[in-house]
Amino acid sequence: MTMEATRYEDGSITYPGHPRGPGGAEPVETIDLSEYTAEVITWTTSMATPPGVREPNTLAIVEFDVDGEPVRAIGQATTGEIQTGDEVRPVHVDELREPGAGIREPESQDWDGYRFEPV
């Protein structure tokens, strides 16, 4: 599994990718953000989470530097022990939430994804 961002003709990069870039440019390649580290821009801890999501649940907005181009992402942290400015890396997990706890059928979607772990 990859944490796939998209680079566009104008050099901009978004995560997740889109059919058109921020200025309307066409996509030209994908980039696996799991091969990079990022800096925590800000974070928060939710104490009232949706069904099946761990409680407490620390979330972070992080910024990757991909060839000088900033790319931001939001996601769960592996620990509540993070601070603004920390260096983190994406780590794949099989379940971001417990599949049977929500209203969706567990087979109806993928439950895996990435969390951010301090380096």
C-alpha positions as a Markdown table, in Angstrom:
| # | Residue | x | y | z |
|---|---|---|---|---|
| 1 | Met | 0.0 | 0.0 | 0.0 |
| 2 | Thr | 1.2 | 3.5 | -0.8 |
| 3 | Met | 0.4 | 6.9 | 0.6 |
| 4 | Glu | -0.1 | 8.3 | -2.9 |
| 5 | Ala | 0.2 | 12.0 | -3.7 |
| 6 | Thr | 0.0 | 13.5 | -7.2 |
| 7 | Arg | 2.4 | 15.9 | -9.0 |
| 8 | Tyr | 0.9 | 18.2 | -11.7 |
| 9 | Glu | 2.3 | 19.8 | -14.8 |
| 10 | Asp | 2.9 | 23.1 | -12.9 |
| 11 | Gly | 5.0 | 21.3 | -10.2 |
| 12 | Ser | 2.4 | 21.5 | -7.5 |
| 13 | Ile | 1.7 | 18.3 | -5.4 |
| 14 | Thr | -1.5 | 17.4 | -3.6 |
| 15 | Tyr | -2.5 | 14.7 | -1.2 |
| 16 | Pro | -4.8 | 13.1 | -2.0 |
| 17 | Gly | -4.5 | 13.4 | -5.7 |
| 18 | His | -7.2 | 15.0 | -7.9 |
| 19 | Pro | -8.0 | 14.9 | -11.7 |
| 20 | Arg | -6.7 | 18.5 | -11.9 |
| 21 | Gly | -4.2 | 20.4 | -9.8 |
| 22 | Pro | -4.9 | 23.5 | -7.8 |
| 23 | Gly | -4.3 | 25.7 | -10.9 |
| 24 | Gly | -6.1 | 23.3 | -13.3 |
| 25 | Ala | -2.9 | 21.5 | -14.4 |
| 26 | Glu | -2.9 | 17.9 | -15.5 |
| 27 | Pro | -1.4 | 15.2 | -13.3 |
| 28 | Val | 2.0 | 13.9 | -14.5 |
| 29 | Glu | 3.1 | 11.4 | -11.8 |
| 30 | Thr | 2.4 | 9.9 | -8.4 |
| 31 | Ile | 4.6 | 10.1 | -5.3 |
| 32 | Asp | 4.6 | 7.7 | -2.4 |
| 33 | Leu | 4.7 | 9.9 | 0.7 |
| 34 | Ser | 5.4 | 6.8 | 2.9 |
| 35 | Glu | 9.0 | 7.2 | 1.6 |
| 36 | Tyr | 9.3 | 10.6 | 3.2 |
| 37 | Thr | 9.2 | 12.1 | 6.7 |
| 38 | Ala | 7.1 | 15.1 | 7.6 |
| 39 | Glu | 6.9 | 17.9 | 10.3 |
| 40 | Val | 4.0 | 18.2 | 12.6 |
| 41 | Ile | 2.3 | 21.6 | 11.9 |
| 42 | Thr | -0.4 | 21.2 | 14.5 |
| 43 | Trp | -2.2 | 18.4 | 16.4 |
| 44 | Thr | -5.2 | 17.8 | 18.6 |
| 45 | Thr | -6.6 | 14.9 | 20.7 |
| 46 | Ser | -10.3 | 14.0 | 20.3 |
| 47 | Met | -11.9 | 12.5 | 23.4 |
| 48 | Ala | -15.3 | 11.9 | 21.8 |
| 49 | Thr | -14.6 | 9.8 | 18.8 |
| 50 | Pro | -17.0 | 8.1 | 16.3 |
| 51 | Pro | -17.9 | 4.4 | 16.8 |
| 52 | Gly | -15.0 | 2.1 | 16.3 |
| 53 | Val | -12.3 | 4.9 | 16.5 |
| 54 | Arg | -9.9 | 4.6 | 19.4 |
| 55 | Glu | -10.4 | 6.9 | 22.3 |
| 56 | Pro | -8.5 | 9.2 | 22.9 |
| 57 | Asn | -7.5 | 9.8 | 19.2 |
| 58 | Thr | -4.6 | 12.1 | 18.5 |
| 59 | Leu | -4.7 | 13.7 | 15.0 |
| 60 | Ala | -1.9 | 15.6 | 13.3 |
| 61 | Ile | -1.6 | 17.9 | 10.3 |
| 62 | Val | 1.8 | 17.3 | 8.9 |
| 63 | Glu | 3.8 | 18.8 | 6.1 |
| 64 | Phe | 6.1 | 16.8 | 3.8 |
| 65 | Asp | 8.9 | 18.5 | 1.8 |
| 66 | Val | 8.9 | 16.8 | -1.6 |
| 67 | Asp | 11.7 | 18.3 | -3.8 |
| 68 | Gly | 11.1 | 21.7 | -2.2 |
| 69 | Glu | 7.3 | 21.5 | -2.7 |
| 70 | Pro | 5.2 | 21.4 | 0.6 |
| 71 | Val | 2.5 | 18.7 | 0.8 |
| 72 | Arg | 0.2 | 18.6 | 3.8 |
| 73 | Ala | -1.8 | 15.7 | 5.1 |
| 74 | Ile | -4.0 | 15.0 | 8.1 |
| 75 | Gly | -4.2 | 11.7 | 10.0 |
| 76 | Gln | -4.0 | 9.8 | 13.2 |
| 77 | Ala | -0.8 | 9.8 | 15.2 |
| 78 | Thr | 0.6 | 6.6 | 16.7 |
| 79 | Thr | 0.9 | 8.2 | 20.1 |
| 80 | Gly | -0.4 | 11.2 | 22.1 |
| 81 | Glu | 3.2 | 12.1 | 22.8 |
| 82 | Ile | 3.7 | 14.4 | 19.8 |
| 83 | Gln | 4.4 | 18.2 | 19.6 |
| 84 | Thr | 4.4 | 20.8 | 16.9 |
| 85 | Gly | 7.7 | 20.7 | 15.0 |
| 86 | Asp | 8.3 | 16.9 | 15.6 |
| 87 | Glu | 9.5 | 14.8 | 12.7 |
| 88 | Val | 7.2 | 12.0 | 11.9 |
| 89 | Arg | 6.9 | 9.2 | 9.3 |
| 90 | Pro | 3.9 | 7.5 | 7.9 |
| 91 | Val | 3.4 | 3.9 | 9.1 |
| 92 | His | 0.8 | 1.6 | 7.5 |
| 93 | Val | -1.9 | 0.0 | 9.8 |
| 94 | Asp | -4.4 | -2.6 | 8.9 |
| 95 | Glu | -7.3 | -0.9 | 10.7 |
| 96 | Leu | -7.7 | 2.8 | 11.4 |
| 97 | Arg | -11.0 | 1.9 | 13.1 |
| 98 | Glu | -12.9 | -1.2 | 14.1 |
| 99 | Pro | -14.8 | -2.3 | 11.0 |
| 100 | Gly | -17.9 | -3.8 | 12.8 |
| 101 | Ala | -18.6 | -0.8 | 15.0 |
| 102 | Gly | -20.1 | 1.6 | 12.4 |
| 103 | Ile | -23.2 | 1.4 | 10.3 |
| 104 | Arg | -21.4 | 0.2 | 7.2 |
| 105 | Glu | -20.9 | -3.4 | 6.4 |
| 106 | Pro | -17.3 | -4.3 | 7.2 |
| 107 | Glu | -16.8 | -5.7 | 3.6 |
| 108 | Ser | -18.0 | -2.4 | 2.0 |
| 109 | Gln | -14.7 | -0.6 | 2.3 |
| 110 | Asp | -11.1 | -0.7 | 3.2 |
| 111 | Trp | -10.2 | 0.0 | 6.8 |
| 112 | Asp | -6.4 | 0.3 | 6.5 |
| 113 | Gly | -4.4 | 3.5 | 6.1 |
| 114 | Tyr | -1.5 | 5.4 | 7.6 |
| 115 | Arg | -0.7 | 6.9 | 11.0 |
| 116 | Phe | 2.1 | 9.3 | 11.8 |
| 117 | Glu | 4.8 | 8.0 | 14.1 |
| 118 | Pro | 7.6 | 10.2 | 15.7 |
| 119 | Val | 11.0 | 9.5 | 14.2 |
